[in-house]
PDB file of C-alpha atoms in Angstrom:
ATOM      1  CA  VAL A   1     117.261  85.858  89.609  1.00  0.00           C
ATOM      2  CA  PRO A   2     117.267  82.842  87.349  1.00  0.00           C
ATOM      3  CA  ASP A   3     113.921  80.489  87.579  1.00  0.00           C
ATOM      4  CA  SER A   4     112.228  83.293  89.678  1.00  0.00           C
ATOM      5  CA  ARG A   5     108.743  83.758  88.928  1.00  0.00           C
ATOM      6  CA  LEU A   6     106.662  86.961  88.890  1.00  0.00           C
ATOM      7  CA  ARG A   7     102.821  87.255  90.199  1.00  0.00           C
ATOM      8  CA  VAL A   8     100.940  90.598  89.611  1.00  0.00           C
ATOM      9  CA  HIS A   9      97.526  90.696  91.188  1.00  0.00           C
ATOM     10  CA  GLY A  10      94.589  92.940  90.224  1.00  0.00           C
ATOM     11  CA  VAL A  11      95.079  92.877  86.715  1.00  0.00           C
ATOM     12  CA  PRO A  12      92.006  92.206  84.563  1.00  0.00           C
ATOM     13  CA  ALA A  13      92.187  89.427  81.831  1.00  0.00           C
ATOM     14  CA  GLY A  14      92.297  91.082  78.018  1.00  0.00           C
ATOM     15  CA  ALA A  15      94.497  94.340  76.995  1.00  0.00           C
ATOM     16  CA  ALA A  16      95.517  95.367  80.302  1.00  0.00           C
ATOM     17  CA  ALA A  17      97.147  91.593  80.870  1.00  0.00           C
ATOM     18  CA  ASP A  18      98.619  91.463  77.063  1.00  0.00           C
ATOM     19  CA  ARG A  19     100.219  94.852  77.975  1.00  0.00           C
ATOM     20  CA  ILE A  20     101.970  93.825  80.659  1.00  0.00           C
ATOM     21  CA  HIS A  21     103.132  90.698  79.410  1.00  0.00           C
ATOM     22  CA  ALA A  22     104.164  92.443  76.409  1.00  0.00           C
ATOM     23  CA  ARG A  23     106.008  94.870  78.307  1.00  0.00           C
ATOM     24  CA  LEU A  24     107.985  92.379  80.436  1.00  0.00           C
ATOM     25  CA  GLU A  25     108.689  90.177  77.155  1.00  0.00           C
ATOM     26  CA  ARG A  26     110.527  93.401  75.512  1.00  0.00           C
ATOM     27  CA  ARG A  27     112.586  93.560  78.901  1.00  0.00           C
ATOM     28  CA  GLY A  28     113.601  89.779  78.549  1.00  0.00           C
ATOM     29  CA  VAL A  29     111.032  87.841  81.033  1.00  0.00           C
ATOM     30  CA  PRO A  30     109.375  85.285  79.417  1.00  0.00           C
ATOM     31  CA  ARG A  31     105.579  85.057  79.539  1.00  0.00           C
ATOM     32  CA  PRO A  32     105.920  81.593  81.467  1.00  0.00           C
ATOM     33  CA  ARG A  33     107.809  83.170  84.166  1.00  0.00           C
ATOM     34  CA  VAL A  34     104.701  85.935  84.933  1.00  0.00           C
ATOM     35  CA  THR A  35     101.420  84.911  86.503  1.00  0.00           C
ATOM     36  CA  LEU A  36      98.760  87.709  86.249  1.00  0.00           C
ATOM     37  CA  TYR A  37      95.736  87.357  88.878  1.00  0.00           C
ATOM     38  CA  GLY A  38      92.548  89.284  88.712  1.00  0.00           C
ATOM     39  CA  ARG A  39      90.359  90.353  91.722  1.00  0.00           C
ATOM     40  CA  MET A  40      89.941  87.675  94.125  1.00  0.00           C
ATOM     41  CA  GLY A  41      88.112  86.954  97.323  1.00  0.00           C
ATOM     42  CA  ILE A  42      89.371  87.780 100.951  1.00  0.00           C
ATOM     43  CA  LEU A  43      90.804  84.189 101.780  1.00  0.00           C
ATOM     44  CA  GLU A  44      92.086  83.581  98.211  1.00  0.00           C
ATOM     45  CA  TYR A  45      93.901  86.702  98.423  1.00  0.00           C
ATOM     46  CA  PHE A  46      95.503  85.849 101.840  1.00  0.00           C
ATOM     47  CA  ALA A  47      96.283  82.270 100.595  1.00  0.00           C
ATOM     48  CA  ALA A  48      97.993  83.860  97.289  1.00  0.00           C
ATOM     49  CA  ILE A  49     100.001  86.230  99.721  1.00  0.00           C
ATOM     50  CA  GLU A  50     101.148  83.470 102.099  1.00  0.00           C
ATOM     51  CA  ASP A  51     102.705  81.583  99.178  1.00  0.00           C
ATOM     52  CA  VAL A  52     105.065  84.164  97.867  1.00  0.00           C
ATOM     53  CA  ASP A  53     108.643  84.566  98.960  1.00  0.00           C
ATOM     54  CA  ILE A  54     109.343  88.250  98.556  1.00  0.00           C
ATOM     55  CA  ALA A  55     106.574  90.965  97.907  1.00  0.00           C
ATOM     56  CA  LEU A  56     107.841  93.713  95.506  1.00  0.00           C
ATOM     57  CA  ASP A  57     106.600  96.967  96.444  1.00  0.00           C
ATOM     58  CA  SER A  58     104.669  99.387  94.057  1.00  0.00           C
ATOM     59  CA  MET A  59     106.265 102.329  92.689  1.00  0.00           C
ATOM     60  CA  PRO A  60     105.785 105.025  92.262  1.00  0.00           C
ATOM     61  CA  TYR A  61     102.755 104.769  94.580  1.00  0.00           C
ATOM     62  CA  ASN A  62     103.465 102.429  97.399  1.00  0.00           C
ATOM     63  CA  GLY A  63     101.188  99.965  99.036  1.00  0.00           C
ATOM     64  CA  ALA A  64      99.576 100.570 102.224  1.00  0.00           C
ATOM     65  CA  THR A  65      96.899  98.371 103.459  1.00  0.00           C
ATOM     66  CA  THR A  66      98.829  95.514 100.950  1.00  0.00           C
ATOM     67  CA  THR A  67     101.856  96.158 102.774  1.00  0.00           C
ATOM     68  CA  LEU A  68     100.455  95.448 106.087  1.00  0.00           C
ATOM     69  CA  ASP A  69      98.562  92.367 104.811  1.00  0.00           C
ATOM     70  CA  THR A  70     101.510  91.161 103.172  1.00  0.00           C
ATOM     71  CA  LEU A  71     103.965  91.526 106.317  1.00  0.00           C
ATOM     72  CA  TRP A  72     101.299  89.910 108.388  1.00  0.00           C
ATOM     73  CA  MET A  73     101.142  86.660 106.180  1.00  0.00           C
ATOM     74  CA  GLY A  74     104.951  86.636 107.075  1.00  0.00           C
ATOM     75  CA  VAL A  75     106.206  87.683 103.543  1.00  0.00           C
ATOM     76  CA  PRO A  76     108.730  90.601 103.572  1.00  0.00           C
ATOM     77  CA  VAL A  77     108.120  93.465 101.560  1.00  0.00           C
ATOM     78  CA  VAL A  78     111.331  95.374  99.911  1.00  0.00           C
ATOM     79  CA  ALA A  79     110.101  99.097  99.284  1.00  0.00           C
ATOM     80  CA  LEU A  80     111.656 101.688  97.503  1.00  0.00           C
ATOM     81  CA  ARG A  81     111.538 105.459  99.436  1.00  0.00           C
ATOM     82  CA  GLY A  82     109.614 107.466  97.056  1.00  0.00           C
ATOM     83  CA  THR A  83     110.175 111.565  96.806  1.00  0.00           C
ATOM     84  CA  ARG A  84     106.561 112.322  97.651  1.00  0.00           C
ATOM     85  CA  ALA A  85     104.322 110.933 100.310  1.00  0.00           C
ATOM     86  CA  ILE A  86     102.185 108.730  97.974  1.00  0.00           C
ATOM     87  CA  GLY A  87     105.511 107.071  97.555  1.00  0.00           C
ATOM     88  CA  ARG A  88     106.594 106.680 100.835  1.00  0.00           C
ATOM     89  CA  GLY A  89     103.706 104.953 102.559  1.00  0.00           C
ATOM     90  CA  SER A  90     105.281 101.350 102.928  1.00  0.00           C
ATOM     91  CA  CYS A  91     108.670 102.782 103.951  1.00  0.00           C
ATOM     92  CA  SER A  92     106.630 104.276 106.813  1.00  0.00           C
ATOM     93  CA  ILE A  93     104.841 101.131 107.604  1.00  0.00           C
ATOM     94  CA  LEU A  94     108.288  99.167 107.452  1.00  0.00           C
ATOM     95  CA  SER A  95     110.039 101.650 109.702  1.00  0.00           C
ATOM     96  CA  ALA A  96     107.391 101.814 112.336  1.00  0.00           C
ATOM     97  CA  ALA A  97     107.300  98.004 112.385  1.00  0.00           C
ATOM     98  CA  GLY A  98     111.167  98.405 112.755  1.00  0.00           C
ATOM     99  CA  LEU A  99     112.110  97.035 109.230  1.00  0.00           C
ATOM    100  CA  THR A 100     114.060  99.631 107.886  1.00  0.00           C
ATOM    101  CA  GLU A 101     116.259  96.903 106.379  1.00  0.00           C
ATOM    102  CA  LEU A 102     113.588  96.492 104.203  1.00  0.00           C
ATOM    103  CA  VAL A 103     113.771 100.120 102.886  1.00  0.00           C
ATOM    104  CA  ALA A 104     115.943 100.932  99.722  1.00  0.00           C
ATOM    105  CA  GLU A 105     116.962 104.333  99.207  1.00  0.00           C
ATOM    106  CA  THR A 106     117.839 104.179  95.388  1.00  0.00           C
ATOM    107  CA  PRO A 107     116.465 102.007  92.582  1.00  0.00           C
ATOM    108  CA  ALA A 108     119.868 100.061  92.305  1.00  0.00           C
ATOM    109  CA  ASP A 109     119.601  99.371  96.247  1.00  0.00           C
ATOM    110  CA  TYR A 110     115.954  98.165  95.519  1.00  0.00           C
ATOM    111  CA  VAL A 111     117.049  95.658  92.934  1.00  0.00           C
ATOM    112  CA  GLU A 112     120.232  94.538  94.977  1.00  0.00           C
ATOM    113  CA  MET A 113     118.127  94.129  98.274  1.00  0.00           C
ATOM    114  CA  ASN A 114     115.396  91.616  96.378  1.00  0.00           C
ATOM    115  CA  ILE A 115     118.258  89.616  94.545  1.00  0.00           C
ATOM    116  CA  ARG A 116     120.107  89.349  97.886  1.00  0.00           C
ATOM    117  CA  LEU A 117     117.038  88.256  99.756  1.00  0.00           C
ATOM    118  CA  ALA A 118     115.971  86.021  96.705  1.00  0.00           C
ATOM    119  CA  ARG A 119     119.336  84.188  97.129  1.00  0.00           C
ATOM    120  CA  ASP A 120     119.401  84.035 100.611  1.00  0.00           C
ATOM    121  CA  SER A 121     116.662  81.163 101.729  1.00  0.00           C
ATOM    122  CA  THR A 122     118.102  81.009 105.267  1.00  0.00           C
ATOM    123  CA  ALA A 123     117.359  84.776 106.088  1.00  0.00           C
ATOM    124  CA  ARG A 124     114.334  85.201 104.317  1.00  0.00           C
ATOM    125  CA  VAL A 125     112.876  81.775 106.273  1.00  0.00           C
ATOM    126  CA  ALA A 126     114.201  83.780 109.550  1.00  0.00           C
ATOM    127  CA  LEU A 127     112.697  86.897 108.294  1.00  0.00           C
ATOM    128  CA  ARG A 128     109.018  85.295 107.493  1.00  0.00           C
ATOM    129  CA  ARG A 129     108.933  83.643 110.970  1.00  0.00           C
ATOM    130  CA  SER A 130     109.570  87.241 112.683  1.00  0.00           C
ATOM    131  CA  LEU A 131     107.376  89.476 110.477  1.00  0.00           C
ATOM    132  CA  ARG A 132     103.967  88.747 112.041  1.00  0.00           C
ATOM    133  CA  PRO A 133     105.213  88.972 115.591  1.00  0.00           C
ATOM    134  CA  GLN A 134     107.392  92.231 115.277  1.00  0.00           C
ATOM    135  CA  LEU A 135     103.973  93.460 113.392  1.00  0.00           C
ATOM    136  CA  GLN A 136     102.198  92.928 116.590  1.00  0.00           C
ATOM    137  CA  SER A 137     104.626  94.351 118.964  1.00  0.00           C
ATOM    138  CA  SER A 138     105.106  97.563 116.693  1.00  0.00           C
ATOM    139  CA  PRO A 139     103.367 100.553 117.209  1.00  0.00           C
ATOM    140  CA  LEU A 140     101.165  99.977 114.060  1.00  0.00           C
ATOM    141  CA  MET A 141      99.345  97.581 116.065  1.00  0.00           C
ATOM    142  CA  ASP A 142      99.067  99.681 119.419  1.00  0.00           C
ATOM    143  CA  ALA A 143      95.347 100.405 119.418  1.00  0.00           C
ATOM    144  CA  VAL A 144      95.452 101.536 123.139  1.00  0.00           C
ATOM    145  CA  ARG A 145      98.371 104.012 122.640  1.00  0.00           C
ATOM    146  CA  PHE A 146      96.510 105.238 119.354  1.00  0.00           C
ATOM    147  CA  THR A 147      93.628 105.950 121.153  1.00  0.00           C
ATOM    148  CA  ARG A 148      95.079 107.823 124.050  1.00  0.00           C
ATOM    149  CA  ASP A 149      97.320 109.700 121.720  1.00  0.00           C
ATOM    150  CA  LEU A 150      94.113 110.637 119.813  1.00  0.00           C
ATOM    151  CA  GLU A 151      91.742 111.648 122.665  1.00  0.00           C
ATOM    152  CA  ALA A 152      94.897 113.798 124.088  1.00  0.00           C
ATOM    153  CA  LEU A 153      94.841 115.784 120.744  1.00  0.00           C
ATOM    154  CA  TYR A 154      91.280 116.337 120.563  1.00  0.00           C
ATOM    155  CA  ARG A 155      91.365 117.374 124.135  1.00  0.00           C
ATOM    156  CA  LYS A 156      94.432 119.744 123.115  1.00  0.00           C
ATOM    157  CA  MET A 157      92.161 121.053 120.249  1.00  0.00           C
ATOM    158  CA  LEU A 158      89.029 121.483 122.484  1.00  0.00           C
ATOM    159  CA  ASP A 159      91.143 123.510 124.882  1.00  0.00           C
ATOM    160  CA  ALA A 160      92.747 125.689 122.068  1.00  0.00           C
ATOM    161  CA  ARG A 161      89.268 127.024 121.034  1.00  0.00           C
TER     162      ARG A 161
END
């Protein structure tokens, strides 16, 4: 997407940052379009998330807490469904939150979904407004139900002894 920018968080300055910049430059992404951030405090972290249009889920190891944090801050996360459990974390979160339209099945779908979302600011704004309420109303944040189900499993295990 022309004029887009990439932010990568959790990259220490030095050799790791230099390697990332070099790899991206070899793929035609000039250094000025990429900003790398090291570790940051929690408030700075949430402010940095909130200021993003689209979060690109990592692969082959998907996000978990970061995916939840990002959705909470109203930022859509596009995830590619992996072939192993470690590559399906964000897909599970998005599915439980009723956001399966943000789950790509193939790398080509992943690219296409991100491009489409980047170019459609109206859809992105509407999605941003809906993400936190949708997350709040999902089973992911239903602590009462989770506790009730967990207690039922404990009783079942005790009864099976």
